[in-house]
Amino acid sequence: MRIVELDEEARKGILDGLLKRSPNNYEKYNETVLEIVERVRTEGDQALFAYTNQFDCEGIDASNIQVTEAEIREAYDRIDPRLLETIQKALLNIRAYHEKQKQYGWFDTTPDGTMLGQKVTPLQAAGVYVPGGKAVYPSSVLMNIVPARIAGVEQIIMATPCGRDGKVNPAVLVAAKESGVDAIYKMGGAQAVAAMAFGTKSVPKVDKITGPGNIFVALAKKAVSGYVSIDSIAGPSEILVLADDSANPRYVAADLLSQAEHDELASAILITTSWELARKVSKEADRFVKNLSRKEIIQKSLDQYGYILVAGTKEAAIETVNLIASEHLEIMTENPFEDMMKVKHAGAIFLGAHSSEPLGDYFAGPNHILPTNGTARFFSPVSVDDFVKKSSVIYYSREALQKVHKDIEYFAEQEQLTAHANSIRVRFEAE
């Protein structure tokens, strides 16, 4: 891995390079995605089946686009029993974590006859997108469906591409069933997002779409946002490690590569104040790459977006951490809890030598669907909050309104909204 001294010029160049990976910069795909979305919106099943047959598997139509109970039973027969057991163990942790995120309504009253509050209501329908293609992600199934189920969503559907044989990976089906999905559809890409956003004869319309996907999925989610809610427009995966000379260089190198293997656009960055650690991590990473199954993808990722940055001070290192606002942040320093308190922007934070990023991907419990490309500055991980909405509740008695009605009328008149003022005034005409 390349080692770069962290100065202002290097920081700006790296930040600019990372931002080029954002889905907002993939305009060359926009026209294609918008055409797919519009066709599915206007033509429904006809367009959905045509694109599914073109991009995923042939022979998909209204009779078989939805996964049957028989197919799910077959998946249980095909899955490795140890994987099923692992999925069930992970589910316990994920449920326990997300249960703590549940929100409840509240109401405050006063003696003069007012009541103000907040009513929390689950969404009626949620659509979960689970990628296929280069890899299989049963873990993403758990991370999408569990918080929706805990929130109390009435109907949860899942879209995932089928293979050329017309089947969905058994681990994905089993994970969905274990999580409590209501229906699974064999569809992927922009056409799946559009089908869930607008509804077709075969696929119900949802209120929100969550889950990661490729650039076509990301751009499709962007296109339908406003017709439905979305979690975020996810970009390529990324990891940032903040480490000092107390860190184990083999651990750091291994963790950097754990994200670089996702795809060629993934980024893996170490920020440290130690030149010695930088050199050791670079050597360890080079050794690891040679023996890993996805070494070609990893090497391209490192060549394009992999850096070891050596900062002059810890303050400069943490400032850069906050500027990058990484999806995953590992802190392997002498005082990781203390350093965490100085971090303002990160999707998920992993503390200490034994809290490596894959722990969060699969097992610990927090959600692994995280903001990318610097959006951790204003977005959060997927959570139970994503599947509820809040309504404010207002009640005033006549006596309570009488005390303040002239203030409200005056305020409205100052904004030249006389009908607003009249709406209050009419209640006290007799006076």
PDB file of C-alpha atoms in Angstrom, residues 137-420:
ATOM      1  CA  TYR A 137     -25.539 -11.193   1.348  1.00  0.00           C
ATOM      2  CA  PRO A 138     -27.842 -12.976   3.828  1.00  0.00           C
ATOM      3  CA  SER A 139     -26.447 -10.592   6.449  1.00  0.00           C
ATOM      4  CA  SER A 140     -28.051  -7.643   4.592  1.00  0.00           C
ATOM      5  CA  VAL A 141     -31.376  -9.479   4.753  1.00  0.00           C
ATOM      6  CA  LEU A 142     -31.211  -9.517   8.549  1.00  0.00           C
ATOM      7  CA  MET A 143     -30.139  -5.874   8.777  1.00  0.00           C
ATOM      8  CA  ASN A 144     -33.070  -4.672   6.655  1.00  0.00           C
ATOM      9  CA  ILE A 145     -35.952  -6.816   7.838  1.00  0.00           C
ATOM     10  CA  VAL A 146     -35.324  -6.986  11.599  1.00  0.00           C
ATOM     11  CA  PRO A 147     -35.643  -3.225  12.321  1.00  0.00           C
ATOM     12  CA  ALA A 148     -38.733  -3.018  10.087  1.00  0.00           C
ATOM     13  CA  ARG A 149     -40.333  -5.924  11.929  1.00  0.00           C
ATOM     14  CA  ILE A 150     -39.497  -4.425  15.333  1.00  0.00           C
ATOM     15  CA  ALA A 151     -40.932  -1.077  14.244  1.00  0.00           C
ATOM     16  CA  GLY A 152     -44.243  -2.834  13.533  1.00  0.00           C
ATOM     17  CA  VAL A 153     -44.368  -2.435   9.748  1.00  0.00           C
ATOM     18  CA  GLU A 154     -47.510  -4.166   8.509  1.00  0.00           C
ATOM     19  CA  GLN A 155     -46.119  -5.576   5.243  1.00  0.00           C
ATOM     20  CA  ILE A 156     -42.439  -6.211   4.495  1.00  0.00           C
ATOM     21  CA  ILE A 157     -41.467  -7.382   1.023  1.00  0.00           C
ATOM     22  CA  MET A 158     -38.019  -8.229  -0.286  1.00  0.00           C
ATOM     23  CA  ALA A 159     -36.574  -7.916  -3.778  1.00  0.00           C
ATOM     24  CA  THR A 160     -33.480  -9.857  -4.792  1.00  0.00           C
ATOM     25  CA  PRO A 161     -32.174 -11.041  -8.162  1.00  0.00           C
ATOM     26  CA  CYS A 162     -32.477 -14.712  -9.093  1.00  0.00           C
ATOM     27  CA  GLY A 163     -29.755 -16.678 -10.816  1.00  0.00           C
ATOM     28  CA  ARG A 164     -29.951 -17.837 -14.421  1.00  0.00           C
ATOM     29  CA  ASP A 165     -31.602 -21.012 -13.134  1.00  0.00           C
ATOM     30  CA  GLY A 166     -34.493 -18.960 -11.746  1.00  0.00           C
ATOM     31  CA  LYS A 167     -33.580 -19.696  -8.123  1.00  0.00           C
ATOM     32  CA  VAL A 168     -32.642 -17.384  -5.275  1.00  0.00           C
ATOM     33  CA  ASN A 169     -29.674 -18.288  -3.113  1.00  0.00           C
ATOM     34  CA  PRO A 170     -30.941 -20.532  -0.268  1.00  0.00           C
ATOM     35  CA  ALA A 171     -29.103 -18.570   2.441  1.00  0.00           C
ATOM     36  CA  VAL A 172     -30.865 -15.376   1.353  1.00  0.00           C
ATOM     37  CA  LEU A 173     -34.278 -17.075   1.413  1.00  0.00           C
ATOM     38  CA  VAL A 174     -33.687 -18.654   4.811  1.00  0.00           C
ATOM     39  CA  ALA A 175     -32.415 -15.383   6.301  1.00  0.00           C
ATOM     40  CA  ALA A 176     -35.544 -13.618   5.020  1.00  0.00           C
ATOM     41  CA  LYS A 177     -37.864 -16.250   6.456  1.00  0.00           C
ATOM     42  CA  GLU A 178     -36.082 -16.264   9.814  1.00  0.00           C
ATOM     43  CA  SER A 179     -36.306 -12.448   9.945  1.00  0.00           C
ATOM     44  CA  GLY A 180     -40.050 -12.406   9.323  1.00  0.00           C
ATOM     45  CA  VAL A 181     -40.464 -11.248   5.713  1.00  0.00           C
ATOM     46  CA  ASP A 182     -43.988 -11.330   4.243  1.00  0.00           C
ATOM     47  CA  ALA A 183     -43.134 -11.852   0.561  1.00  0.00           C
ATOM     48  CA  ILE A 184     -40.027 -12.261  -1.602  1.00  0.00           C
ATOM     49  CA  TYR A 185     -39.808 -11.275  -5.271  1.00  0.00           C
ATOM     50  CA  LYS A 186     -37.289 -12.480  -7.850  1.00  0.00           C
ATOM     51  CA  MET A 187     -36.254  -9.124  -9.255  1.00  0.00           C
ATOM     52  CA  GLY A 188     -33.168  -6.955  -9.090  1.00  0.00           C
ATOM     53  CA  GLY A 189     -31.683  -3.714 -10.316  1.00  0.00           C
ATOM     54  CA  ALA A 190     -33.432  -0.437 -11.109  1.00  0.00           C
ATOM     55  CA  GLN A 191     -36.557  -2.299 -12.262  1.00  0.00           C
ATOM     56  CA  ALA A 192     -37.028  -3.834  -8.802  1.00  0.00           C
ATOM     57  CA  VAL A 193     -36.714  -0.466  -7.102  1.00  0.00           C
ATOM     58  CA  ALA A 194     -39.248   1.035  -9.507  1.00  0.00           C
ATOM     59  CA  ALA A 195     -41.683  -1.861  -9.041  1.00  0.00           C
ATOM     60  CA  MET A 196     -41.656  -1.406  -5.266  1.00  0.00           C
ATOM     61  CA  ALA A 197     -41.894   2.378  -5.534  1.00  0.00           C
ATOM     62  CA  PHE A 198     -44.876   2.522  -7.885  1.00  0.00           C
ATOM     63  CA  GLY A 199     -46.404  -0.940  -7.549  1.00  0.00           C
ATOM     64  CA  THR A 200     -47.397  -3.264 -10.390  1.00  0.00           C
ATOM     65  CA  LYS A 201     -50.109  -5.880 -10.734  1.00  0.00           C
ATOM     66  CA  SER A 202     -47.711  -8.484  -9.285  1.00  0.00           C
ATOM     67  CA  VAL A 203     -45.719  -6.353  -6.828  1.00  0.00           C
ATOM     68  CA  PRO A 204     -47.328  -4.200  -4.105  1.00  0.00           C
ATOM     69  CA  LYS A 205     -46.371  -0.550  -3.675  1.00  0.00           C
ATOM     70  CA  VAL A 206     -44.379   0.262  -0.545  1.00  0.00           C
ATOM     71  CA  ASP A 207     -43.826   3.416   1.505  1.00  0.00           C
ATOM     72  CA  LYS A 208     -40.068   3.048   1.956  1.00  0.00           C
ATOM     73  CA  ILE A 209     -37.195   1.232   0.231  1.00  0.00           C
ATOM     74  CA  THR A 210     -34.024   0.323   2.107  1.00  0.00           C
ATOM     75  CA  GLY A 211     -30.938  -1.712   1.372  1.00  0.00           C
ATOM     76  CA  PRO A 212     -27.677  -1.455  -0.569  1.00  0.00           C
ATOM     77  CA  GLY A 213     -27.090  -2.212  -4.237  1.00  0.00           C
ATOM     78  CA  ASN A 214     -24.977  -1.385  -7.271  1.00  0.00           C
ATOM     79  CA  ILE A 215     -24.892   1.967  -9.062  1.00  0.00           C
ATOM     80  CA  PHE A 216     -28.128   1.208 -10.952  1.00  0.00           C
ATOM     81  CA  VAL A 217     -29.943   0.466  -7.686  1.00  0.00           C
ATOM     82  CA  ALA A 218     -28.508   3.594  -6.044  1.00  0.00           C
ATOM     83  CA  LEU A 219     -29.552   5.838  -8.925  1.00  0.00           C
ATOM     84  CA  ALA A 220     -32.997   4.217  -9.077  1.00  0.00           C
ATOM     85  CA  LYS A 221     -33.501   4.907  -5.364  1.00  0.00           C
ATOM     86  CA  LYS A 222     -32.526   8.504  -6.015  1.00  0.00           C
ATOM     87  CA  ALA A 223     -35.021   8.687  -8.901  1.00  0.00           C
ATOM     88  CA  VAL A 224     -37.983   7.379  -6.867  1.00  0.00           C
ATOM     89  CA  SER A 225     -37.192   9.367  -3.715  1.00  0.00           C
ATOM     90  CA  GLY A 226     -40.182  11.582  -3.104  1.00  0.00           C
ATOM     91  CA  TYR A 227     -42.621   9.014  -4.451  1.00  0.00           C
ATOM     92  CA  VAL A 228     -41.421   6.846  -1.575  1.00  0.00           C
ATOM     93  CA  SER A 229     -38.939   7.314   1.228  1.00  0.00           C
ATOM     94  CA  ILE A 230     -35.469   5.763   0.953  1.00  0.00           C
ATOM     95  CA  ASP A 231     -32.743   5.129   3.498  1.00  0.00           C
ATOM     96  CA  SER A 232     -29.886   6.767   1.557  1.00  0.00           C
ATOM     97  CA  ILE A 233     -28.108   6.634  -1.783  1.00  0.00           C
ATOM     98  CA  ALA A 234     -25.297   4.256  -0.940  1.00  0.00           C
ATOM     99  CA  GLY A 235     -21.908   4.383  -2.606  1.00  0.00           C
ATOM    100  CA  PRO A 236     -19.015   1.889  -2.534  1.00  0.00           C
ATOM    101  CA  SER A 237     -17.876   0.482   0.807  1.00  0.00           C
ATOM    102  CA  GLU A 238     -15.131   2.144   2.824  1.00  0.00           C
ATOM    103  CA  ILE A 239     -13.050   1.682   5.956  1.00  0.00           C
ATOM    104  CA  LEU A 240     -10.895   4.137   7.834  1.00  0.00           C
ATOM    105  CA  VAL A 241      -8.521   3.006  10.597  1.00  0.00           C
ATOM    106  CA  LEU A 242      -7.107   5.479  13.107  1.00  0.00           C
ATOM    107  CA  ALA A 243      -4.095   3.863  14.774  1.00  0.00           C
ATOM    108  CA  ASP A 244      -0.973   4.751  16.740  1.00  0.00           C
ATOM    109  CA  ASP A 245       2.205   2.799  17.435  1.00  0.00           C
ATOM    110  CA  SER A 246       0.365   0.640  19.986  1.00  0.00           C
ATOM    111  CA  ALA A 247      -1.608  -1.046  17.175  1.00  0.00           C
ATOM    112  CA  ASN A 248      -0.855  -4.518  15.779  1.00  0.00           C
ATOM    113  CA  PRO A 249       0.135  -3.964  12.115  1.00  0.00           C
ATOM    114  CA  ARG A 250      -1.209  -7.365  11.034  1.00  0.00           C
ATOM    115  CA  TYR A 251      -4.619  -6.566  12.522  1.00  0.00           C
ATOM    116  CA  VAL A 252      -4.691  -3.171  10.830  1.00  0.00           C
ATOM    117  CA  ALA A 253      -3.692  -4.589   7.430  1.00  0.00           C
ATOM    118  CA  ALA A 254      -6.215  -7.415   7.643  1.00  0.00           C
ATOM    119  CA  ASP A 255      -9.015  -4.999   8.549  1.00  0.00           C
ATOM    120  CA  LEU A 256      -8.206  -2.630   5.689  1.00  0.00           C
ATOM    121  CA  LEU A 257      -8.397  -5.489   3.200  1.00  0.00           C
ATOM    122  CA  SER A 258     -11.730  -6.690   4.611  1.00  0.00           C
ATOM    123  CA  GLN A 259     -13.433  -3.766   2.872  1.00  0.00           C
ATOM    124  CA  ALA A 260     -11.163  -3.521  -0.155  1.00  0.00           C
ATOM    125  CA  GLU A 261     -12.436  -6.925  -1.282  1.00  0.00           C
ATOM    126  CA  HIS A 262     -16.005  -5.629  -1.790  1.00  0.00           C
ATOM    127  CA  ASP A 263     -15.290  -4.051  -5.173  1.00  0.00           C
ATOM    128  CA  GLU A 264     -12.751  -2.040  -7.141  1.00  0.00           C
ATOM    129  CA  LEU A 265     -14.266   1.256  -5.951  1.00  0.00           C
ATOM    130  CA  ALA A 266     -14.045   0.427  -2.238  1.00  0.00           C
ATOM    131  CA  SER A 267     -11.668   2.566  -0.189  1.00  0.00           C
ATOM    132  CA  ALA A 268      -9.334   1.490   2.610  1.00  0.00           C
ATOM    133  CA  ILE A 269      -7.402   4.155   4.519  1.00  0.00           C
ATOM    134  CA  LEU A 270      -5.118   4.112   7.542  1.00  0.00           C
ATOM    135  CA  ILE A 271      -4.367   7.364   9.356  1.00  0.00           C
ATOM    136  CA  THR A 272      -1.539   7.229  11.874  1.00  0.00           C
ATOM    137  CA  THR A 273       1.151   9.382  13.453  1.00  0.00           C
ATOM    138  CA  SER A 274       3.675   6.516  13.299  1.00  0.00           C
ATOM    139  CA  TRP A 275       5.920   6.072  10.237  1.00  0.00           C
ATOM    140  CA  GLU A 276       7.041   2.723  11.649  1.00  0.00           C
ATOM    141  CA  LEU A 277       3.462   1.442  11.849  1.00  0.00           C
ATOM    142  CA  ALA A 278       2.793   2.773   8.352  1.00  0.00           C
ATOM    143  CA  ARG A 279       5.687   0.791   6.863  1.00  0.00           C
ATOM    144  CA  LYS A 280       4.762  -2.390   8.745  1.00  0.00           C
ATOM    145  CA  VAL A 281       1.080  -2.201   7.715  1.00  0.00           C
ATOM    146  CA  SER A 282       2.057  -1.657   4.080  1.00  0.00           C
ATOM    147  CA  LYS A 283       4.244  -4.782   4.107  1.00  0.00           C
ATOM    148  CA  GLU A 284       1.583  -6.880   5.884  1.00  0.00           C
ATOM    149  CA  ALA A 285      -1.093  -5.767   3.419  1.00  0.00           C
ATOM    150  CA  ASP A 286       1.084  -6.727   0.449  1.00  0.00           C
ATOM    151  CA  ARG A 287       1.669 -10.174   1.970  1.00  0.00           C
ATOM    152  CA  PHE A 288      -2.022 -10.749   2.693  1.00  0.00           C
ATOM    153  CA  VAL A 289      -3.193  -9.744  -0.784  1.00  0.00           C
ATOM    154  CA  LYS A 290      -1.169 -12.484  -2.474  1.00  0.00           C
ATOM    155  CA  ASN A 291      -3.074 -15.203  -0.610  1.00  0.00           C
ATOM    156  CA  LEU A 292      -6.651 -13.852  -0.654  1.00  0.00           C
ATOM    157  CA  SER A 293      -9.292 -15.222  -3.030  1.00  0.00           C
ATOM    158  CA  ARG A 294     -10.388 -11.790  -4.304  1.00  0.00           C
ATOM    159  CA  LYS A 295      -6.857 -10.457  -4.725  1.00  0.00           C
ATOM    160  CA  GLU A 296      -7.504  -8.870  -8.128  1.00  0.00           C
ATOM    161  CA  ILE A 297     -10.421  -6.808  -6.766  1.00  0.00           C
ATOM    162  CA  ILE A 298      -8.477  -5.939  -3.603  1.00  0.00           C
ATOM    163  CA  GLN A 299      -5.418  -4.782  -5.523  1.00  0.00           C
ATOM    164  CA  LYS A 300      -7.459  -2.543  -7.832  1.00  0.00           C
ATOM    165  CA  SER A 301      -9.224  -1.052  -4.828  1.00  0.00           C
ATOM    166  CA  LEU A 302      -5.921  -0.353  -3.074  1.00  0.00           C
ATOM    167  CA  ASP A 303      -4.327   1.074  -6.215  1.00  0.00           C
ATOM    168  CA  GLN A 304      -7.195   3.522  -6.703  1.00  0.00           C
ATOM    169  CA  TYR A 305      -8.471   4.339  -3.206  1.00  0.00           C
ATOM    170  CA  GLY A 306      -6.083   2.767  -0.706  1.00  0.00           C
ATOM    171  CA  TYR A 307      -3.860   5.038   1.394  1.00  0.00           C
ATOM    172  CA  ILE A 308      -1.689   5.006   4.466  1.00  0.00           C
ATOM    173  CA  LEU A 309      -1.605   8.611   5.676  1.00  0.00           C
ATOM    174  CA  VAL A 310       1.011   9.712   8.185  1.00  0.00           C
ATOM    175  CA  ALA A 311      -0.031  12.801  10.154  1.00  0.00           C
ATOM    176  CA  GLY A 312       2.267  15.096  12.093  1.00  0.00           C
ATOM    177  CA  THR A 313      -0.045  15.204  15.117  1.00  0.00           C
ATOM    178  CA  LYS A 314      -2.987  13.255  16.512  1.00  0.00           C
ATOM    179  CA  GLU A 315      -5.091  16.426  16.187  1.00  0.00           C
ATOM    180  CA  ALA A 316      -4.403  16.519  12.438  1.00  0.00           C
ATOM    181  CA  ALA A 317      -5.210  12.815  12.187  1.00  0.00           C
ATOM    182  CA  ILE A 318      -8.584  13.197  13.938  1.00  0.00           C
ATOM    183  CA  GLU A 319      -9.403  16.305  11.898  1.00  0.00           C
ATOM    184  CA  THR A 320      -8.928  14.212   8.751  1.00  0.00           C
ATOM    185  CA  VAL A 321     -11.058  11.415  10.208  1.00  0.00           C
ATOM    186  CA  ASN A 322     -13.900  13.913  10.598  1.00  0.00           C
ATOM    187  CA  LEU A 323     -13.412  15.344   7.109  1.00  0.00           C
ATOM    188  CA  ILE A 324     -13.603  11.895   5.489  1.00  0.00           C
ATOM    189  CA  ALA A 325     -16.628  10.867   7.618  1.00  0.00           C
ATOM    190  CA  SER A 326     -16.131   7.207   6.791  1.00  0.00           C
ATOM    191  CA  GLU A 327     -18.737   4.466   6.654  1.00  0.00           C
ATOM    192  CA  HIS A 328     -16.646   2.278   8.995  1.00  0.00           C
ATOM    193  CA  LEU A 329     -14.153   3.726  11.460  1.00  0.00           C
ATOM    194  CA  GLU A 330     -11.823   1.560  13.534  1.00  0.00           C
ATOM    195  CA  ILE A 331      -9.892   3.191  16.370  1.00  0.00           C
ATOM    196  CA  MET A 332      -6.838   1.185  17.387  1.00  0.00           C
ATOM    197  CA  THR A 333      -5.016   3.576  19.674  1.00  0.00           C
ATOM    198  CA  GLU A 334      -3.744   3.498  23.213  1.00  0.00           C
ATOM    199  CA  ASN A 335      -6.927   5.259  24.426  1.00  0.00           C
ATOM    200  CA  PRO A 336      -9.644   4.409  21.880  1.00  0.00           C
ATOM    201  CA  PHE A 337     -12.553   5.508  24.102  1.00  0.00           C
ATOM    202  CA  GLU A 338     -10.966   8.896  24.660  1.00  0.00           C
ATOM    203  CA  ASP A 339     -10.258   9.335  20.939  1.00  0.00           C
ATOM    204  CA  MET A 340     -13.808   8.278  20.046  1.00  0.00           C
ATOM    205  CA  MET A 341     -15.148  11.303  21.918  1.00  0.00           C
ATOM    206  CA  LYS A 342     -13.317  13.575  19.450  1.00  0.00           C
ATOM    207  CA  VAL A 343     -14.894  11.888  16.424  1.00  0.00           C
ATOM    208  CA  LYS A 344     -17.907  13.767  15.054  1.00  0.00           C
ATOM    209  CA  HIS A 345     -18.639  11.930  11.813  1.00  0.00           C
ATOM    210  CA  ALA A 346     -18.656   8.159  11.198  1.00  0.00           C
ATOM    211  CA  GLY A 347     -21.247   5.562  10.268  1.00  0.00           C
ATOM    212  CA  ALA A 348     -20.104   2.875  12.713  1.00  0.00           C
ATOM    213  CA  ILE A 349     -17.214   3.088  15.176  1.00  0.00           C
ATOM    214  CA  PHE A 350     -15.212   0.021  16.228  1.00  0.00           C
ATOM    215  CA  LEU A 351     -13.038   0.374  19.317  1.00  0.00           C
ATOM    216  CA  GLY A 352      -9.883  -1.530  20.190  1.00  0.00           C
ATOM    217  CA  ALA A 353      -7.817  -4.338  18.731  1.00  0.00           C
ATOM    218  CA  HIS A 354     -10.534  -7.004  18.834  1.00  0.00           C
ATOM    219  CA  SER A 355     -13.489  -5.057  17.383  1.00  0.00           C
ATOM    220  CA  SER A 356     -12.769  -5.564  13.705  1.00  0.00           C
ATOM    221  CA  GLU A 357     -15.230  -4.348  11.082  1.00  0.00           C
ATOM    222  CA  PRO A 358     -16.637  -7.798  10.106  1.00  0.00           C
ATOM    223  CA  LEU A 359     -17.894  -8.128  13.695  1.00  0.00           C
ATOM    224  CA  GLY A 360     -20.360  -5.375  12.842  1.00  0.00           C
ATOM    225  CA  ASP A 361     -21.121  -6.752   9.395  1.00  0.00           C
ATOM    226  CA  TYR A 362     -22.358 -10.074  10.691  1.00  0.00           C
ATOM    227  CA  PHE A 363     -22.846 -10.552  14.380  1.00  0.00           C
ATOM    228  CA  ALA A 364     -22.576  -7.810  17.014  1.00  0.00           C
ATOM    229  CA  GLY A 365     -26.075  -6.398  16.520  1.00  0.00           C
ATOM    230  CA  PRO A 366     -25.799  -2.806  15.228  1.00  0.00           C
ATOM    231  CA  ASN A 367     -26.924  -2.304  11.645  1.00  0.00           C
ATOM    232  CA  HIS A 368     -24.368  -2.633   8.869  1.00  0.00           C
ATOM    233  CA  ILE A 369     -26.320  -0.551   6.330  1.00  0.00           C
ATOM    234  CA  LEU A 370     -24.385   2.673   6.824  1.00  0.00           C
ATOM    235  CA  PRO A 371     -23.890   6.102   5.232  1.00  0.00           C
ATOM    236  CA  THR A 372     -21.058   6.291   2.686  1.00  0.00           C
ATOM    237  CA  ASN A 373     -19.122   8.933   0.726  1.00  0.00           C
ATOM    238  CA  GLY A 374     -19.003  11.448   3.554  1.00  0.00           C
ATOM    239  CA  THR A 375     -22.757  11.317   4.174  1.00  0.00           C
ATOM    240  CA  ALA A 376     -22.108  10.200   7.757  1.00  0.00           C
ATOM    241  CA  ARG A 377     -21.953  13.951   8.364  1.00  0.00           C
ATOM    242  CA  PHE A 378     -25.760  13.974   8.161  1.00  0.00           C
ATOM    243  CA  PHE A 379     -27.054  10.395   7.745  1.00  0.00           C
ATOM    244  CA  SER A 380     -27.272   7.572  10.295  1.00  0.00           C
ATOM    245  CA  PRO A 381     -27.221   3.767  10.072  1.00  0.00           C
ATOM    246  CA  VAL A 382     -30.496   2.068   9.170  1.00  0.00           C
ATOM    247  CA  SER A 383     -32.510   1.630  12.341  1.00  0.00           C
ATOM    248  CA  VAL A 384     -36.004   1.185  13.719  1.00  0.00           C
ATOM    249  CA  ASP A 385     -36.404   4.950  13.220  1.00  0.00           C
ATOM    250  CA  ASP A 386     -36.360   4.372   9.459  1.00  0.00           C
ATOM    251  CA  PHE A 387     -39.603   2.447   9.640  1.00  0.00           C
ATOM    252  CA  VAL A 388     -41.736   4.755  11.751  1.00  0.00           C
ATOM    253  CA  LYS A 389     -43.127   8.225  11.270  1.00  0.00           C
ATOM    254  CA  LYS A 390     -44.171  10.798  13.818  1.00  0.00           C
ATOM    255  CA  SER A 391     -47.286  12.968  14.022  1.00  0.00           C
ATOM    256  CA  SER A 392     -47.510  15.971  16.306  1.00  0.00           C
ATOM    257  CA  VAL A 393     -50.683  16.161  18.413  1.00  0.00           C
ATOM    258  CA  ILE A 394     -52.229  19.465  19.554  1.00  0.00           C
ATOM    259  CA  TYR A 395     -55.249  20.078  21.776  1.00  0.00           C
ATOM    260  CA  TYR A 396     -56.345  23.410  23.322  1.00  0.00           C
ATOM    261  CA  SER A 397     -59.503  23.996  25.351  1.00  0.00           C
ATOM    262  CA  ARG A 398     -61.444  27.207  24.737  1.00  0.00           C
ATOM    263  CA  GLU A 399     -60.060  28.605  27.974  1.00  0.00           C
ATOM    264  CA  ALA A 400     -56.460  27.888  26.941  1.00  0.00           C
ATOM    265  CA  LEU A 401     -56.961  29.398  23.487  1.00  0.00           C
ATOM    266  CA  GLN A 402     -58.618  32.490  24.962  1.00  0.00           C
ATOM    267  CA  LYS A 403     -55.406  33.367  26.811  1.00  0.00           C
ATOM    268  CA  VAL A 404     -53.311  33.467  23.635  1.00  0.00           C
ATOM    269  CA  HIS A 405     -55.693  34.159  20.730  1.00  0.00           C
ATOM    270  CA  LYS A 406     -54.770  37.827  20.349  1.00  0.00           C
ATOM    271  CA  ASP A 407     -51.064  36.937  20.135  1.00  0.00           C
ATOM    272  CA  ILE A 408     -51.783  34.417  17.369  1.00  0.00           C
ATOM    273  CA  GLU A 409     -53.991  36.849  15.457  1.00  0.00           C
ATOM    274  CA  TYR A 410     -51.326  39.562  15.687  1.00  0.00           C
ATOM    275  CA  PHE A 411     -48.584  37.175  14.519  1.00  0.00           C
ATOM    276  CA  ALA A 412     -50.681  36.084  11.500  1.00  0.00           C
ATOM    277  CA  GLU A 413     -51.486  39.669  10.559  1.00  0.00           C
ATOM    278  CA  GLN A 414     -47.806  40.595  10.649  1.00  0.00           C
ATOM    279  CA  GLU A 415     -47.295  37.933   7.972  1.00  0.00           C
ATOM    280  CA  GLN A 416     -50.298  39.356   6.082  1.00  0.00           C
ATOM    281  CA  LEU A 417     -52.153  36.066   6.394  1.00  0.00           C
ATOM    282  CA  THR A 418     -55.512  37.470   7.374  1.00  0.00           C
ATOM    283  CA  ALA A 419     -57.368  34.192   6.859  1.00  0.00           C
ATOM    284  CA  HIS A 420     -55.087  32.628   9.460  1.00  0.00           C
TER     285      HIS A 420
END
